[in-house]
PDB file of C-alpha atoms in Angstrom:
ATOM      1  CA  MET E 140     122.156  33.105-186.718  1.00 67.00           C
ATOM      2  CA  ARG E 141     122.812  31.046-183.618  1.00 70.00           C
ATOM      3  CA  ARG E 142     126.056  29.782-185.135  1.00 71.00           C
ATOM      4  CA  ARG E 143     127.277  33.376-185.654  1.00 70.00           C
ATOM      5  CA  ILE E 144     126.616  34.262-182.037  1.00 70.00           C
ATOM      6  CA  ILE E 145     128.579  31.240-180.841  1.00 67.00           C
ATOM      7  CA  ILE E 146     131.522  32.083-183.132  1.00 70.00           C
ATOM      8  CA  ILE E 147     131.535  35.717-181.969  1.00 67.00           C
ATOM      9  CA  PHE E 148     131.385  34.610-178.323  1.00 57.00           C
ATOM     10  CA  LEU E 149     134.299  32.191-178.781  1.00 56.00           C
ATOM     11  CA  ASN E 150     136.400  34.854-180.526  1.00 60.00           C
ATOM     12  CA  VAL E 151     135.809  37.344-177.712  1.00 56.00           C
ATOM     13  CA  PHE E 152     136.553  34.654-175.107  1.00 54.00           C
ATOM     14  CA  PHE E 153     139.888  33.655-176.706  1.00 54.00           C
ATOM     15  CA  VAL E 154     140.995  37.259-177.176  1.00 51.00           C
ATOM     16  CA  ALA E 155     140.250  37.901-173.494  1.00 49.00           C
ATOM     17  CA  LEU E 156     142.324  34.846-172.582  1.00 48.00           C
ATOM     18  CA  LEU E 157     145.295  36.050-174.606  1.00 49.00           C
ATOM     19  CA  HIS E 158     145.222  39.486-173.008  1.00 51.00           C
ATOM     20  CA  GLY E 159     144.681  37.995-169.567  1.00 54.00           C
ATOM     21  CA  GLN E 160     148.244  36.745-169.289  1.00 59.00           C
ATOM     22  CA  SER E 161     150.045  39.382-167.257  1.00 89.00           C
ATOM     23  CA  PHE E 162     153.723  40.147-167.263  1.00 88.00           C
ATOM     24  CA  GLN E 163     155.854  42.036-164.793  1.00 89.00           C
ATOM     25  CA  GLN E 164     159.377  43.383-164.457  1.00 90.00           C
ATOM     26  CA  ILE E 165     162.108  42.367-161.995  1.00 91.00           C
ATOM     27  CA  ARG E 166     164.614  45.080-161.132  1.00 93.00           C
ATOM     28  CA  GLY E 167     167.411  45.247-158.623  1.00 94.00           C
ATOM     29  CA  ILE E 168     171.029  45.838-157.754  1.00 95.00           C
ATOM     30  CA  VAL E 169     173.929  43.435-157.132  1.00 95.00           C
ATOM     31  CA  ARG E 170     176.552  44.423-154.540  1.00 94.00           C
ATOM     32  CA  ASP E 171     179.666  43.035-152.879  1.00 93.00           C
ATOM     33  CA  LYS E 172     178.679  41.928-149.360  1.00 91.00           C
ATOM     34  CA  SER E 173     181.799  43.167-147.554  1.00 91.00           C
ATOM     35  CA  SER E 174     182.400  46.512-149.305  1.00 92.00           C
ATOM     36  CA  ASN E 175     178.819  47.220-150.486  1.00 92.00           C
ATOM     37  CA  ALA E 176     180.295  48.218-153.869  1.00 93.00           C
ATOM     38  CA  PRO E 177     178.143  47.554-156.949  1.00 94.00           C
ATOM     39  CA  LEU E 178     179.209  44.626-159.128  1.00 93.00           C
ATOM     40  CA  GLU E 179     179.163  45.438-162.819  1.00 93.00           C
ATOM     41  CA  TYR E 180     178.629  42.730-165.441  1.00 94.00           C
ATOM     42  CA  ALA E 181     177.176  40.212-162.962  1.00 94.00           C
ATOM     43  CA  THR E 182     174.637  37.805-164.459  1.00 95.00           C
ATOM     44  CA  VAL E 183     171.101  37.585-163.049  1.00 95.00           C
ATOM     45  CA  VAL E 184     168.833  34.782-164.331  1.00 94.00           C
ATOM     46  CA  VAL E 185     165.175  33.990-163.679  1.00 92.00           C
ATOM     47  CA  GLN E 186     165.063  30.204-163.599  1.00 90.00           C
ATOM     48  CA  SER E 187     161.951  29.639-165.675  1.00 85.00           C
ATOM     49  CA  ASN E 188     161.212  27.755-168.846  1.00 83.00           C
ATOM     50  CA  PRO E 189     162.804  29.264-170.918  1.00 89.00           C
ATOM     51  CA  PRO E 190     165.214  31.092-168.591  1.00 89.00           C
ATOM     52  CA  GLN E 191     165.348  34.877-168.810  1.00 90.00           C
ATOM     53  CA  GLY E 192     168.293  36.939-167.728  1.00 91.00           C
ATOM     54  CA  SER E 193     170.170  40.180-167.657  1.00 92.00           C
ATOM     55  CA  VAL E 194     173.629  41.577-166.967  1.00 94.00           C
ATOM     56  CA  THR E 195     174.226  44.387-164.487  1.00 94.00           C
ATOM     57  CA  ASP E 196     175.359  47.806-165.685  1.00 93.00           C
ATOM     58  CA  SER E 197     178.261  49.892-164.334  1.00 92.00           C
ATOM     59  CA  LEU E 198     176.232  50.742-161.204  1.00 94.00           C
ATOM     60  CA  GLY E 199     175.290  47.112-160.500  1.00 92.00           C
ATOM     61  CA  ARG E 200     171.658  47.590-161.601  1.00 95.00           C
ATOM     62  CA  PHE E 201     169.677  45.075-163.655  1.00 95.00           C
ATOM     63  CA  SER E 202     166.217  44.813-165.173  1.00 94.00           C
ATOM     64  CA  ILE E 203     164.430  41.756-166.559  1.00 92.00           C
ATOM     65  CA  LYS E 204     161.259  42.645-168.448  1.00 90.00           C
ATOM     66  CA  HIS E 205     158.229  40.645-169.624  1.00 90.00           C
ATOM     67  CA  VAL E 206     158.408  37.921-166.959  1.00 90.00           C
ATOM     68  CA  PRO E 207     155.085  36.056-166.627  1.00 91.00           C
ATOM     69  CA  ILE E 208     153.329  36.250-163.260  1.00 91.00           C
ATOM     70  CA  GLY E 209     154.262  33.409-160.879  1.00 90.00           C
ATOM     71  CA  ARG E 210     156.898  32.130-158.428  1.00 91.00           C
ATOM     72  CA  TYR E 211     160.518  31.971-159.531  1.00 92.00           C
ATOM     73  CA  ASP E 212     164.007  31.217-158.275  1.00 93.00           C
ATOM     74  CA  ILE E 213     166.515  33.932-159.159  1.00 94.00           C
ATOM     75  CA  GLN E 214     170.243  33.235-159.499  1.00 95.00           C
ATOM     76  CA  ALA E 215     173.019  35.833-159.509  1.00 94.00           C
ATOM     77  CA  SER E 216     176.558  34.861-160.478  1.00 94.00           C
ATOM     78  CA  PHE E 217     179.844  36.645-161.059  1.00 93.00           C
ATOM     79  CA  MET E 218     183.374  35.379-161.544  1.00 91.00           C
ATOM     80  CA  GLY E 219     185.239  35.298-158.239  1.00 89.00           C
ATOM     81  CA  TYR E 220     182.019  35.267-156.179  1.00 93.00           C
ATOM     82  CA  GLU E 221     179.821  32.506-154.822  1.00 93.00           C
ATOM     83  CA  PRO E 222     176.538  32.192-156.753  1.00 94.00           C
ATOM     84  CA  VAL E 223     173.436  33.399-154.924  1.00 94.00           C
ATOM     85  CA  ILE E 224     170.040  31.739-155.418  1.00 94.00           C
ATOM     86  CA  ILE E 225     166.942  33.494-154.082  1.00 93.00           C
ATOM     87  CA  LYS E 226     164.096  30.985-153.831  1.00 93.00           C
ATOM     88  CA  GLU E 227     160.378  31.409-154.417  1.00 89.00           C
ATOM     89  CA  ILE E 228     160.149  35.081-155.400  1.00 89.00           C
ATOM     90  CA  LEU E 229     156.468  35.874-155.966  1.00 89.00           C
ATOM     91  CA  LEU E 230     155.850  38.003-159.033  1.00 87.00           C
ATOM     92  CA  SER E 231     152.368  39.524-159.025  1.00 86.00           C
ATOM     93  CA  ALA E 232     150.578  41.845-161.421  1.00 85.00           C
ATOM     94  CA  ALA E 233     150.105  44.515-158.758  1.00 82.00           C
ATOM     95  CA  LYS E 234     153.739  45.338-157.969  1.00 84.00           C
ATOM     96  CA  GLU E 235     157.130  44.874-159.608  1.00 84.00           C
ATOM     97  CA  VAL E 236     159.876  43.167-157.615  1.00 89.00           C
ATOM     98  CA  PHE E 237     163.034  45.030-156.547  1.00 93.00           C
ATOM     99  CA  LEU E 238     165.896  42.868-155.252  1.00 93.00           C
ATOM    100  CA  GLU E 239     169.096  43.821-153.456  1.00 94.00           C
ATOM    101  CA  ILE E 240     171.470  40.910-153.971  1.00 93.00           C
ATOM    102  CA  GLN E 241     174.665  40.743-151.921  1.00 95.00           C
ATOM    103  CA  MET E 242     177.404  38.413-153.109  1.00 94.00           C
ATOM    104  CA  THR E 243     180.298  36.970-151.087  1.00 93.00           C
ATOM    105  CA  GLU E 244     183.781  36.712-152.535  1.00 91.00           C
ATOM    106  CA  ASN E 245     184.946  33.186-153.267  1.00 86.00           C
ATOM    107  CA  VAL E 246     188.658  32.886-152.533  1.00 79.00           C
ATOM    108  CA  TYR E 247     190.600  29.867-153.745  1.00 76.00           C
ATOM    109  CA  ALA E 248     194.172  29.108-152.729  1.00 74.00           C
ATOM    110  CA  LEU E 249     195.864  27.512-155.704  1.00 77.00           C
ATOM    111  CA  GLY E 250     198.802  25.148-155.486  1.00 82.00           C
ATOM    112  CA  GLU E 251     202.267  25.972-156.739  1.00 87.00           C
ATOM    113  CA  VAL E 252     202.924  25.825-160.469  1.00 86.00           C
ATOM    114  CA  THR E 253     206.407  25.048-161.760  1.00 88.00           C
ATOM    115  CA  VAL E 254     207.317  25.861-165.350  1.00 90.00           C
ATOM    116  CA  THR E 255     210.412  24.159-166.728  1.00 88.00           C
ATOM    117  CA  PRO E 256     211.840  24.839-170.169  1.00 88.00           C
ATOM    118  CA  ARG E 257     212.414  22.000-172.554  1.00 87.00           C
ATOM    119  CA  VAL E 258     215.431  22.414-174.791  1.00 87.00           C
ATOM    120  CA  ASN E 259     215.551  20.541-178.102  1.00 85.00           C
ATOM    121  CA  LYS E 260     219.082  20.070-179.443  1.00 78.00           C
TER     122      LYS E 260
END
């Protein structure tokens, strides 16, 4: 009888532990810093183990669901823009996080390229 009570108690305890892990959602928008225009198809990644990520839609919005509660660094990247890393974002069970990420254009001046034909006779 005592053994049954201990087994039932342990089962209830472990089920409570499994349901005790809370998850939250990170939402936001990615914009160009100078024009304030939304950036579509930018990549937003929660740097966790394993990393979780999302790609922005046509209005620059993103949503990353089922992120465990904790502190995370968030990285946004897009071709032609400097990557942005937001450090130590606190994700709590009480409130979802909404981020407005502004990205700066990354302009590179390339050197001259000369193309010469090679004729085989």
